[in-house]
Coordinates of C-alpha atoms in Angstrom, one line a residue:
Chain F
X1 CA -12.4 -28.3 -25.0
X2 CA -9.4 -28.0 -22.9
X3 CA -8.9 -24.5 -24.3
X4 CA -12.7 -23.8 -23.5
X5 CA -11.7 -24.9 -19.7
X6 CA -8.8 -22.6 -19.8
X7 CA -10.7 -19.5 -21.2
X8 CA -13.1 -19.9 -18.7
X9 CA -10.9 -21.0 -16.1
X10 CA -8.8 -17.3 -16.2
X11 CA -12.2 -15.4 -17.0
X12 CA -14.3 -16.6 -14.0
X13 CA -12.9 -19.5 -11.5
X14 CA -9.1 -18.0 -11.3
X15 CA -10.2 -14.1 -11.5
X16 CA -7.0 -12.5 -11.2
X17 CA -8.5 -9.5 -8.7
X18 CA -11.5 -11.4 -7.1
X19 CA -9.7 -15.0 -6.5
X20 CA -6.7 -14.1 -6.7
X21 CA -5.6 -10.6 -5.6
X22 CA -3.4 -9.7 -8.3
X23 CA -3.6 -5.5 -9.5
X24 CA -5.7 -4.6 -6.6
X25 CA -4.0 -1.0 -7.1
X26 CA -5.2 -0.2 -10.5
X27 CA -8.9 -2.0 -9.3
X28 CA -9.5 0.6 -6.8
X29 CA -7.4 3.6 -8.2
X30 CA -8.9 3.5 -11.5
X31 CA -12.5 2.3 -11.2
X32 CA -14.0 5.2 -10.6
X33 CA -15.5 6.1 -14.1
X34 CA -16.8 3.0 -16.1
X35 CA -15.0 4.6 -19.5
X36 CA -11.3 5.1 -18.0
X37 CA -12.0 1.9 -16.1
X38 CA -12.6 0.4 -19.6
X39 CA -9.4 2.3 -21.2
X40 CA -7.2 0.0 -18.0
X41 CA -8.5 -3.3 -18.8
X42 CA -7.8 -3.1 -22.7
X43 CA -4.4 -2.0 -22.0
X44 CA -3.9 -4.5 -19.1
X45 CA -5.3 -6.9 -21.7
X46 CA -3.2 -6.2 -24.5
X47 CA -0.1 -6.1 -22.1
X48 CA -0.7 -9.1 -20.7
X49 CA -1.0 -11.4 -24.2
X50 CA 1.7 -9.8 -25.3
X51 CA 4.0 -10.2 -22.3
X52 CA 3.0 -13.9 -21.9
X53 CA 4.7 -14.5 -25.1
X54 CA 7.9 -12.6 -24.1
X55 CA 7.6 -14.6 -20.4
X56 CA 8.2 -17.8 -22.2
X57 CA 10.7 -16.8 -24.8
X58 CA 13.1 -15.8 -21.8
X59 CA 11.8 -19.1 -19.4
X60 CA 12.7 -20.9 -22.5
X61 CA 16.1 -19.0 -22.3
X62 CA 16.8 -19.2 -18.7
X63 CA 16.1 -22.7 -18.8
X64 CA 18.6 -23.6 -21.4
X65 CA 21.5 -21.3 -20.1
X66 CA 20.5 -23.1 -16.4
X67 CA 19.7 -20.0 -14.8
X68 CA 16.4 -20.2 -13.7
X69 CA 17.3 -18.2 -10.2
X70 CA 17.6 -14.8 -12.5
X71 CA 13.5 -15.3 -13.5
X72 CA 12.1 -12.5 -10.9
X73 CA 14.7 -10.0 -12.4
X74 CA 14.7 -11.0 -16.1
X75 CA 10.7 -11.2 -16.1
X76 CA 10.4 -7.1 -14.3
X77 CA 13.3 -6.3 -17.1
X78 CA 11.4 -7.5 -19.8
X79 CA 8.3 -6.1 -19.4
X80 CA 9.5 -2.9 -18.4
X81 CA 11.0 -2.4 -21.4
X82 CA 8.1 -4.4 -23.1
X83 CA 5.3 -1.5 -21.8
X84 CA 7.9 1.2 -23.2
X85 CA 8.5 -0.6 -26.8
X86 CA 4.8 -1.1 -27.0
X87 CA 4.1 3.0 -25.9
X88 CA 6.7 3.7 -28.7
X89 CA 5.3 1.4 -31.4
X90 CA 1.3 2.2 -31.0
X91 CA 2.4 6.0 -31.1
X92 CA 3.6 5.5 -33.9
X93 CA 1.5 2.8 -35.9
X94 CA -1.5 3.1 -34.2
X95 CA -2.3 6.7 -32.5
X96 CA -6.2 6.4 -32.2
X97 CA -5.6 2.7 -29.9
X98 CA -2.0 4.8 -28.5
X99 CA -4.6 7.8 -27.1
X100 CA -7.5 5.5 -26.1
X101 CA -5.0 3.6 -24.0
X102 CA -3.0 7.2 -23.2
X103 CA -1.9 7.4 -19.3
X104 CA -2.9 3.6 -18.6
X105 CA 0.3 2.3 -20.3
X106 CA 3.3 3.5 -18.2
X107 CA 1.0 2.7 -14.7
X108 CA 1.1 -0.9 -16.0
X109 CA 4.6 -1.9 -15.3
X110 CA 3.9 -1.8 -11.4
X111 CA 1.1 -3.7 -12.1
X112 CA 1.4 -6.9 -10.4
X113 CA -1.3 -8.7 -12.4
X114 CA 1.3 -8.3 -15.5
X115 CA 4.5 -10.2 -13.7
X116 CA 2.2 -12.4 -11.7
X117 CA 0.4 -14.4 -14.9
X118 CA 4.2 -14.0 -16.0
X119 CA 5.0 -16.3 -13.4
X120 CA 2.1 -18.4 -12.8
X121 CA 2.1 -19.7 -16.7
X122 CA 5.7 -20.5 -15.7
X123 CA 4.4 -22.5 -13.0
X124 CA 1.1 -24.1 -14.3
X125 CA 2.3 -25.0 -18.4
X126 CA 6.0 -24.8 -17.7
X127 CA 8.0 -24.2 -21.2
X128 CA 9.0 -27.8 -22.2
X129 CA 6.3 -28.0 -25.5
X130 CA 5.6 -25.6 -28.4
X131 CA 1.5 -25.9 -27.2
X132 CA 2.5 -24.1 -24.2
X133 CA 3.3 -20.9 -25.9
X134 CA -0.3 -21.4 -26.7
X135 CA -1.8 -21.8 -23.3
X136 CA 0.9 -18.8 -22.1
X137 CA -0.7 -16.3 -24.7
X138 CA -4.2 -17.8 -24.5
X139 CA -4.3 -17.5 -20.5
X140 CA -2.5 -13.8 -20.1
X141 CA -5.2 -12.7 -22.4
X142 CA -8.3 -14.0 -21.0
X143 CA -6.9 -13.4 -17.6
X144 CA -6.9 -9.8 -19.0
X145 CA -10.3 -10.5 -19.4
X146 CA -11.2 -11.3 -16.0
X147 CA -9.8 -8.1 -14.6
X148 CA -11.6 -5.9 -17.3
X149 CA -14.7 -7.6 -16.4
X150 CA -14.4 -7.1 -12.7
X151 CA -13.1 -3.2 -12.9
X152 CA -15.4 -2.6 -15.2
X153 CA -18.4 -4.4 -12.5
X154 CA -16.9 -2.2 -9.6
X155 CA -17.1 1.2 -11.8
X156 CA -20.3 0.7 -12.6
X157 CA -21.2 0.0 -9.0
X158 CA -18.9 3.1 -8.3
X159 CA -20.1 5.5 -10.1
X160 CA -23.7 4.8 -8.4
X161 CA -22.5 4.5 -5.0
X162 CA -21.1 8.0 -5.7
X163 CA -25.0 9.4 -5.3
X164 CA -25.5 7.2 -2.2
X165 CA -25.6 8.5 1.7
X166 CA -22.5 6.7 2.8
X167 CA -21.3 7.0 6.9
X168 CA -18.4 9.5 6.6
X169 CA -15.8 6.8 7.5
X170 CA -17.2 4.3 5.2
X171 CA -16.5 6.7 2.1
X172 CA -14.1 6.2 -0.5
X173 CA -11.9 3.2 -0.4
X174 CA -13.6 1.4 2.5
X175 CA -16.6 0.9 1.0
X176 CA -15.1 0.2 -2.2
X177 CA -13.5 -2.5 -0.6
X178 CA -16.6 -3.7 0.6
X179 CA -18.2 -4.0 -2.9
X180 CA -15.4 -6.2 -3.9
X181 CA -16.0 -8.0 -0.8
X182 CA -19.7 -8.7 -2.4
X183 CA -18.8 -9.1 -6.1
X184 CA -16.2 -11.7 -4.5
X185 CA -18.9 -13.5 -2.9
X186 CA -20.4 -13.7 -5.9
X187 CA -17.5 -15.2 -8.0
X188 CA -16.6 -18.2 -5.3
X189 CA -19.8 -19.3 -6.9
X190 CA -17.4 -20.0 -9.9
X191 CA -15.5 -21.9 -8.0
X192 CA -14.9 -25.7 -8.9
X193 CA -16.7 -25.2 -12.6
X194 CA -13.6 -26.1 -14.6
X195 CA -11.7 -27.9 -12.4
Chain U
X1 CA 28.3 24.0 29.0
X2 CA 29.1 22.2 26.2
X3 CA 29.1 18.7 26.5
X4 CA 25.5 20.0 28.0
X5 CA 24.8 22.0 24.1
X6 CA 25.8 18.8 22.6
X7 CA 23.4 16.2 24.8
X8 CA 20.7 18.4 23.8
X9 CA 21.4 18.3 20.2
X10 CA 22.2 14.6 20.5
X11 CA 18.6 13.9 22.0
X12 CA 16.7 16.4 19.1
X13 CA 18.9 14.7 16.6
X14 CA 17.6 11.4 18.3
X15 CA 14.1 12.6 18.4
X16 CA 13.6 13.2 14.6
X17 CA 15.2 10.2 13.6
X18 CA 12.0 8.2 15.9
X19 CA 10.2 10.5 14.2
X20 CA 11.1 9.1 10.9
X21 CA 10.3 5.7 12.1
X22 CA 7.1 6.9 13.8
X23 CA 6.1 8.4 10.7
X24 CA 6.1 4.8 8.6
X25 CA 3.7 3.6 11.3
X26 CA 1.5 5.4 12.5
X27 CA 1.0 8.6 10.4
X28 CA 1.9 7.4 7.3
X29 CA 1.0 4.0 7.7
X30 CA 1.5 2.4 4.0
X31 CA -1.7 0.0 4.0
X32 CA -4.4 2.1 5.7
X33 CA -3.3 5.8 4.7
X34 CA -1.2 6.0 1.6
X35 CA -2.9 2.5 0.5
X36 CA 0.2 0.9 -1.1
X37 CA 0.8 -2.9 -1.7
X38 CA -2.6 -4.0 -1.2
X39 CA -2.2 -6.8 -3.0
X40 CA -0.1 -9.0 -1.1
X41 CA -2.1 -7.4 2.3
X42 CA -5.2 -9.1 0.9
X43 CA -3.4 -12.2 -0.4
X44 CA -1.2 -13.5 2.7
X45 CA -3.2 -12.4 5.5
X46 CA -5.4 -15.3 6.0
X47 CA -3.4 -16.0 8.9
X48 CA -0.8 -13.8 11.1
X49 CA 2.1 -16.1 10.8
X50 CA 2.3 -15.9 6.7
X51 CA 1.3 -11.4 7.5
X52 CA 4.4 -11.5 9.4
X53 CA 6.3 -13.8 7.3
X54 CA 5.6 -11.3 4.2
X55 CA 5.9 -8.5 5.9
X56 CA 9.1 -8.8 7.5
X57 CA 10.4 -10.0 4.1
X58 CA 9.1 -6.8 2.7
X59 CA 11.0 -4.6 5.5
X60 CA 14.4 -5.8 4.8
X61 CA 13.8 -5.2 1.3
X62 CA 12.4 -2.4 1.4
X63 CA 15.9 -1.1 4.0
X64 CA 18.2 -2.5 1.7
X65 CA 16.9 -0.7 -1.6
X66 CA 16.7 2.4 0.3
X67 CA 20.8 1.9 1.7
X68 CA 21.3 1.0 -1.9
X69 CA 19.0 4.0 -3.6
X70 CA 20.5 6.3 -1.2
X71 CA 23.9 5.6 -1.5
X72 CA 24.1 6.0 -5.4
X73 CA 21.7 8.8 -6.0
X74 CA 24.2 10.8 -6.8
X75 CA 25.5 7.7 -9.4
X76 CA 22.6 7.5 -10.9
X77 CA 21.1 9.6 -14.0
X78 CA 18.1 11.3 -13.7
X79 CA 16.5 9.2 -17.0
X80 CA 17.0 5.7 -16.0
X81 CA 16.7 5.9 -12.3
X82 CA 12.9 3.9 -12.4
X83 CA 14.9 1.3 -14.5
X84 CA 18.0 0.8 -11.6
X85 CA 15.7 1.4 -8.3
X86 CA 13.5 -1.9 -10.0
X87 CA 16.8 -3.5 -10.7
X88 CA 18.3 -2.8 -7.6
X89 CA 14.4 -3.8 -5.8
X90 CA 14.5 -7.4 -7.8
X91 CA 18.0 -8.5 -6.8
X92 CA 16.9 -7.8 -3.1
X93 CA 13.7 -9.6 -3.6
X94 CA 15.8 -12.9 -5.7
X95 CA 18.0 -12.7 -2.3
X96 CA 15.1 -13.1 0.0
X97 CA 13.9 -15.5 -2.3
X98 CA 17.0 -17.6 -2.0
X99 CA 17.3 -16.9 1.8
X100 CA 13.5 -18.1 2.7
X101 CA 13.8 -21.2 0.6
X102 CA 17.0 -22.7 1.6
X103 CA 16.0 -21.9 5.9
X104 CA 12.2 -21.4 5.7
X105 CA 10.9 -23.5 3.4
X106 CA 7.5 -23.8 4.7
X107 CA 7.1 -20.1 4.6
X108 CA 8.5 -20.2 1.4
X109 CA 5.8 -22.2 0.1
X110 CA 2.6 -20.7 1.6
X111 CA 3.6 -17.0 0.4
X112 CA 3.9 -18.8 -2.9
X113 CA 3.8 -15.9 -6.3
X114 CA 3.3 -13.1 -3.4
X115 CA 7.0 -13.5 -2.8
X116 CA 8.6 -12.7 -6.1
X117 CA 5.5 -10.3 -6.7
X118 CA 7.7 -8.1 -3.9
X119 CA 9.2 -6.3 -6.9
X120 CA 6.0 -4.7 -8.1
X121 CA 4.9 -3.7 -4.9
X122 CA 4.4 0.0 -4.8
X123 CA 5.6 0.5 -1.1
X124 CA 9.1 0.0 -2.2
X125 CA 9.4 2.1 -5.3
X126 CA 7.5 4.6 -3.6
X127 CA 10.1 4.8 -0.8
X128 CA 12.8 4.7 -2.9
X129 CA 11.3 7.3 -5.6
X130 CA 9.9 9.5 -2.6
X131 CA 12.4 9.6 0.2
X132 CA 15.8 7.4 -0.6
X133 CA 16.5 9.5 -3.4
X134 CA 16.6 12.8 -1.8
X135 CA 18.1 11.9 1.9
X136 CA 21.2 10.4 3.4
X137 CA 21.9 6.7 4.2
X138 CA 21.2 6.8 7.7
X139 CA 17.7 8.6 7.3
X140 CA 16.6 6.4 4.2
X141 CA 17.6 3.3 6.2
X142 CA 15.7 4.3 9.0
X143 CA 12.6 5.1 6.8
X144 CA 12.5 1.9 4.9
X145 CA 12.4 0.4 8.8
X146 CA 9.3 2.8 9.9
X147 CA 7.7 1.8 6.6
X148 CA 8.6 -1.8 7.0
X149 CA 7.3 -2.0 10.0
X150 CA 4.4 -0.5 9.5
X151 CA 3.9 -2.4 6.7
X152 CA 4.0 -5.9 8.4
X153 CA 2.1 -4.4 12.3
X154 CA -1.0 -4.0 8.9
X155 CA -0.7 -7.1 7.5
X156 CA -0.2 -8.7 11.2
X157 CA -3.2 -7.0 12.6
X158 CA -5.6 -8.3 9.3
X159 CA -4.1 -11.6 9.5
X160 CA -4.7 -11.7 13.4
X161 CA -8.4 -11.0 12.5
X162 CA -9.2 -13.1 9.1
X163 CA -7.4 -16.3 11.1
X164 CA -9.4 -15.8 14.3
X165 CA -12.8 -15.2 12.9
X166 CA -11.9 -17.8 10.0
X167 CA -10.5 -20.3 11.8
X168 CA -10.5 -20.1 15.3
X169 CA -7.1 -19.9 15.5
X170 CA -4.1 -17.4 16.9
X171 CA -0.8 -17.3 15.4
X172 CA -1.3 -20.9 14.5
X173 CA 1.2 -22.2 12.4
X174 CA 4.8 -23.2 12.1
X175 CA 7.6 -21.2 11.8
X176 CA 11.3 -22.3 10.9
X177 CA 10.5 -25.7 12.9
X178 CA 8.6 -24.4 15.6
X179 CA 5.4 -25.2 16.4
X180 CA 3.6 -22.2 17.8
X181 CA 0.0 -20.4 18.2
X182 CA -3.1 -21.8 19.8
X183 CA -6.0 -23.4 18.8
X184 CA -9.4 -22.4 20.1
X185 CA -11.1 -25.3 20.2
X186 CA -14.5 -23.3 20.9
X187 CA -14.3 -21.0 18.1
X188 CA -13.3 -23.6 15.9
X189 CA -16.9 -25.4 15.9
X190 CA -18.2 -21.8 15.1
X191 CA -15.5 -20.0 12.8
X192 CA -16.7 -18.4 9.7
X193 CA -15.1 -19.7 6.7
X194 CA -15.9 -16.5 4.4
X195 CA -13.1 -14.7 6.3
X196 CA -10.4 -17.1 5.1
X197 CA -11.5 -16.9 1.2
X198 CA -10.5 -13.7 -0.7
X199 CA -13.8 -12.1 0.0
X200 CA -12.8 -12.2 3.9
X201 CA -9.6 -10.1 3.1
X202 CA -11.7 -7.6 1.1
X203 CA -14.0 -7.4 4.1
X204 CA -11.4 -6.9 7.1
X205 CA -9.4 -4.2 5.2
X206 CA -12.4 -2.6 4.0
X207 CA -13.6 -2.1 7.9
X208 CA -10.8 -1.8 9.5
X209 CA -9.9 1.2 7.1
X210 CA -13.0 3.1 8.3
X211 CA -12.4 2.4 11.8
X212 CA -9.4 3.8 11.1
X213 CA -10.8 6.7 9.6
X214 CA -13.5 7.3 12.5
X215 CA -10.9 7.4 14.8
X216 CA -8.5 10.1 13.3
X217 CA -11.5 11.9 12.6
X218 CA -12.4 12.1 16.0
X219 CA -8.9 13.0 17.3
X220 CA -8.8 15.9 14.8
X221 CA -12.4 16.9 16.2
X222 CA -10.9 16.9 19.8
X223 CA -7.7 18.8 18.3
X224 CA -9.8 21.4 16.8
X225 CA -12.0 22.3 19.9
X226 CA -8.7 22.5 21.9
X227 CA -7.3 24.8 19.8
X228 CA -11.0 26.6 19.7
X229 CA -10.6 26.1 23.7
X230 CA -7.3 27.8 23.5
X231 CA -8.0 30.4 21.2
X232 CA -11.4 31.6 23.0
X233 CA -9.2 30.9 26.0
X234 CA -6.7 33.9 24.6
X235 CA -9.2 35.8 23.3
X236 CA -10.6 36.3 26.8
X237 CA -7.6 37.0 28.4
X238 CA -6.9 39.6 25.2
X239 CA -10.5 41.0 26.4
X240 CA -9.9 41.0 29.7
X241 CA -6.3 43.1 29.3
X242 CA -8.4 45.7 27.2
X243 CA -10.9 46.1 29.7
X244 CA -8.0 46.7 32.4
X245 CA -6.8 49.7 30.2
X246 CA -9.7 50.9 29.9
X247 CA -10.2 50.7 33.6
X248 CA -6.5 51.8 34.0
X249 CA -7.5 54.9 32.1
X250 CA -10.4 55.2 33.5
X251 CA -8.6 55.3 36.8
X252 CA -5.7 57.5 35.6
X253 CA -8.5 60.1 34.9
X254 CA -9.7 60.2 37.6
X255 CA -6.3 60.2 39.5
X256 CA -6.3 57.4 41.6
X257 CA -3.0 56.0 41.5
X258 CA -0.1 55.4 39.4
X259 CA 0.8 51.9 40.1
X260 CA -1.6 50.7 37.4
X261 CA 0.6 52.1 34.9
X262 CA 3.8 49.5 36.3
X263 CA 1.6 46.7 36.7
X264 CA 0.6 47.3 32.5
X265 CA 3.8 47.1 31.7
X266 CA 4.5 43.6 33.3
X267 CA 2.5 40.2 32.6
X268 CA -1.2 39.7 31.6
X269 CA -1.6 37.9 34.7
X270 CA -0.8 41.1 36.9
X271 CA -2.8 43.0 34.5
X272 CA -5.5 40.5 35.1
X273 CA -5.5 41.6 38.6
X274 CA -5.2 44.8 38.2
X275 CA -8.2 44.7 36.2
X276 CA -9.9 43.3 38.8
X277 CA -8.9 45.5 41.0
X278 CA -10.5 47.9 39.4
X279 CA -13.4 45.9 39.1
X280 CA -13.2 46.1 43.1

């Protein structure tokens, strides 16, 4: 059940773009076709699990050498070099998943959503117990979730709104912008379901 | 005659280094026209206070990264530069970090994740990528303080809005120990809360950006029917100048005078005359 709460929690009530503002850049630089917006969220989703278990490994690191001041520059280091090794590795194991992600992979490492749920885990579980290497990879993955979900909303609303007779100012990213304004709307109604 | 050769050089010299600052500003103002960093724009700018807070923390990183970038670009390899400008960006930020929560706590705790978050934000690599790496120290310095700037006159301006709309409130908060702002006890009864939750931010950038864009639209309109103005305004004179020859020939057949053929050689506007003169 708790797990259930947390799933639900990073999906819907904490959405990393719509609650939180966390990779706004790729949300309105990549959302303008529903499949490349598709081809983001898997990658940011497969990132993101992955680099929650890496995030703890060095907390659990820092911690124990006592210094937790070096976290923002051990935590951009690591997953860095994380979004490299895993470009190198799916090229070579996996080349269908390595051209299906393609171009998405390298953008990710200025993605703030990555080093942000980095840091929140650190901030929500803390690294004290095995069961929160757990929650770490079970939230960066369903908070990989949420932000597929809601660029893959936006594209679709995109790629209508692309037909419509917008006010010249309006077009482009305002009135993107203003979409996410209503499909935020829409998610505070999440808010206060799990807690 | 020289120290006069060298003022002149000394206030061009002073003019394109503004220039560079005015450039981070107003014409290549990071939030509304390149659309960098939008992430902490929309996430600390439900009041002016924690805008300003984040963006002036953003402008001295963003100057000391560019110092740093521009002082060892010739150190640096080609390969690994992203690698050292993001480890030379995350020390700065772990500094500010330090800095804000040993004498600004309060600060420190309302820009919460957005201030470590500093590193990824695409402003700074983009400065140091874009301009640190190519120009000197004093340039790079001075365009991480246009951009900076720029950067937190944005988030100051959406902040200003969200709060006062939100919350009824103007530069309400407190800031190292100081009490400051007002509260609008009028608007406060009526404020709209929707502008304070994340929807709010979404809102206010979105509309402000297409204000933004109406308005440069219609000073390049204006521009271009100036330089219509102007060049219908040459066009006439250029007409005007070929009439007056053909007058002036018309004249020399007829052997009128020769003082036509001086006043051609001298300016349009004497030709002008001239023309009409033979209009006369």
């Amino acid at each position: 059940m708790e797990f259930l709460i947390l799933i639900v929690s990073a999906i819907f009530v904490n959405n990393f773009i719509l609650s939180q503002f966390l990779g706004i850049c790729p949300f309105l630089g990549v959302s303008k076709k529903t499949d490349t917006a598709l081809g983001m969220g898997l990658a940011v989703i497969f990132v993101m699990g992955v680099a929650s278990i890496f995030a703890w490994l060095v907390q659990k690191l820092l911690v124990a050498l006592h210094v937790e001041y070096l976290q923002t520059i051990s935590f951009i280091l690591v997953i860095a070099a994380l979004v490299q090794l895993v470009e190198m590795v799916l090229k070579k194991f996996a080349p269908a998943l390595y051209s299906a992600l393609g171009v998405y992979l390298p953008l990710i490492t200025t993605n703030c959503a990555v080093l942000g749920v980095a840091i929140l885990n650190v901030n929500t579980y803390g690294v004290a117990t095995g069961l929160s290497l757990l929650q770490f990879f079970l939230n960066g993955v369903f908070s990989g979730v949420g932000f597929t979900v809601a660029i893959l909303l936006l594209a679709g609303i995109r790629e209508k709104i692309e037909y419509a007779d917008i006010p010249k100012p309006f077009k482009g990213f305002p009135i993107t912008l203003i979409t996410a304004c209503i499909m935020s709307m829409a998610f505070v109604a999440f808010s206060g379901m799990a807690g | 005659m020289k120290s006069n050769g060298n003022s002149i050089n000394f206030s061009q010299g002073l003019k394109q280094k503004g220039g560079i600052i005015a450039n981070g500003i107003v014409k290549n103002n990071p939030v509304f026209r390149l659309v960098l960093g939008t992430c902490p724009t929309l996430a600390v700018t439900s009041g002016a206070v924690n805008g300003m807070g984040m963006g002036l923390a953003a402008t001295f990183v963003l100057v000391c990264s560019n110092i740093l970038v521009s002082l060892l670009r010739k150190v640096i390899p080609d390969k690994v530069r992203i690698p050292a400008y993001v480890l030379i960006i995350a020390t700065f930020v772990t500094l500010v970090q330090m800095i804000l929560q040993k004498f600004i706590p309060a600060l420190y705790e309302s820009l919460g994740i957005y201030l470590p978050l500093i590193v990824v934000n695409c402003i700074i690599l983009a400065r140091a990528e874009a301009f640190a790496s190519t120009n000197k120290v004093l340039d790079s310095a001075l365009d991480g303080l246009g951009m900076g700037l720029g950067f937190t006159a944005s988030l100051m301006l959406i902040g200003l809005i969200r709060e006062f709309l939100g919350a009824g409130t103007l530069f309400y908060g407190e800031l190292a120990g100081l009490q400051m702002g007002v509260k609008i006890a009028a608007f406060e009864s009526v404020s709209m809360n929707i502008f304070i939750l994340p929807a709010g931010g979404f809102l206010v950038f979105g509309i402000l950006m297409a204000v933004i864009n109406a308005i440069s639209d219609y000073a390049r309109k204006r521009k271009e029917e100036k330089e219509k103005k102007q060049i219908a305004l040459i066009e006439s004179a250029e007409a005007q100048q070929r009439i007056s020859e053909a007058f002036g020939g018309a004249s020399e057949k007829n052997g009128v005078n020769e003082v036509n053929e001086d006043v051609k050689t001298e300016s349009g506007v004497e030709l002008k005359n001239a023309a009409e003169g033979g209009n006369d």
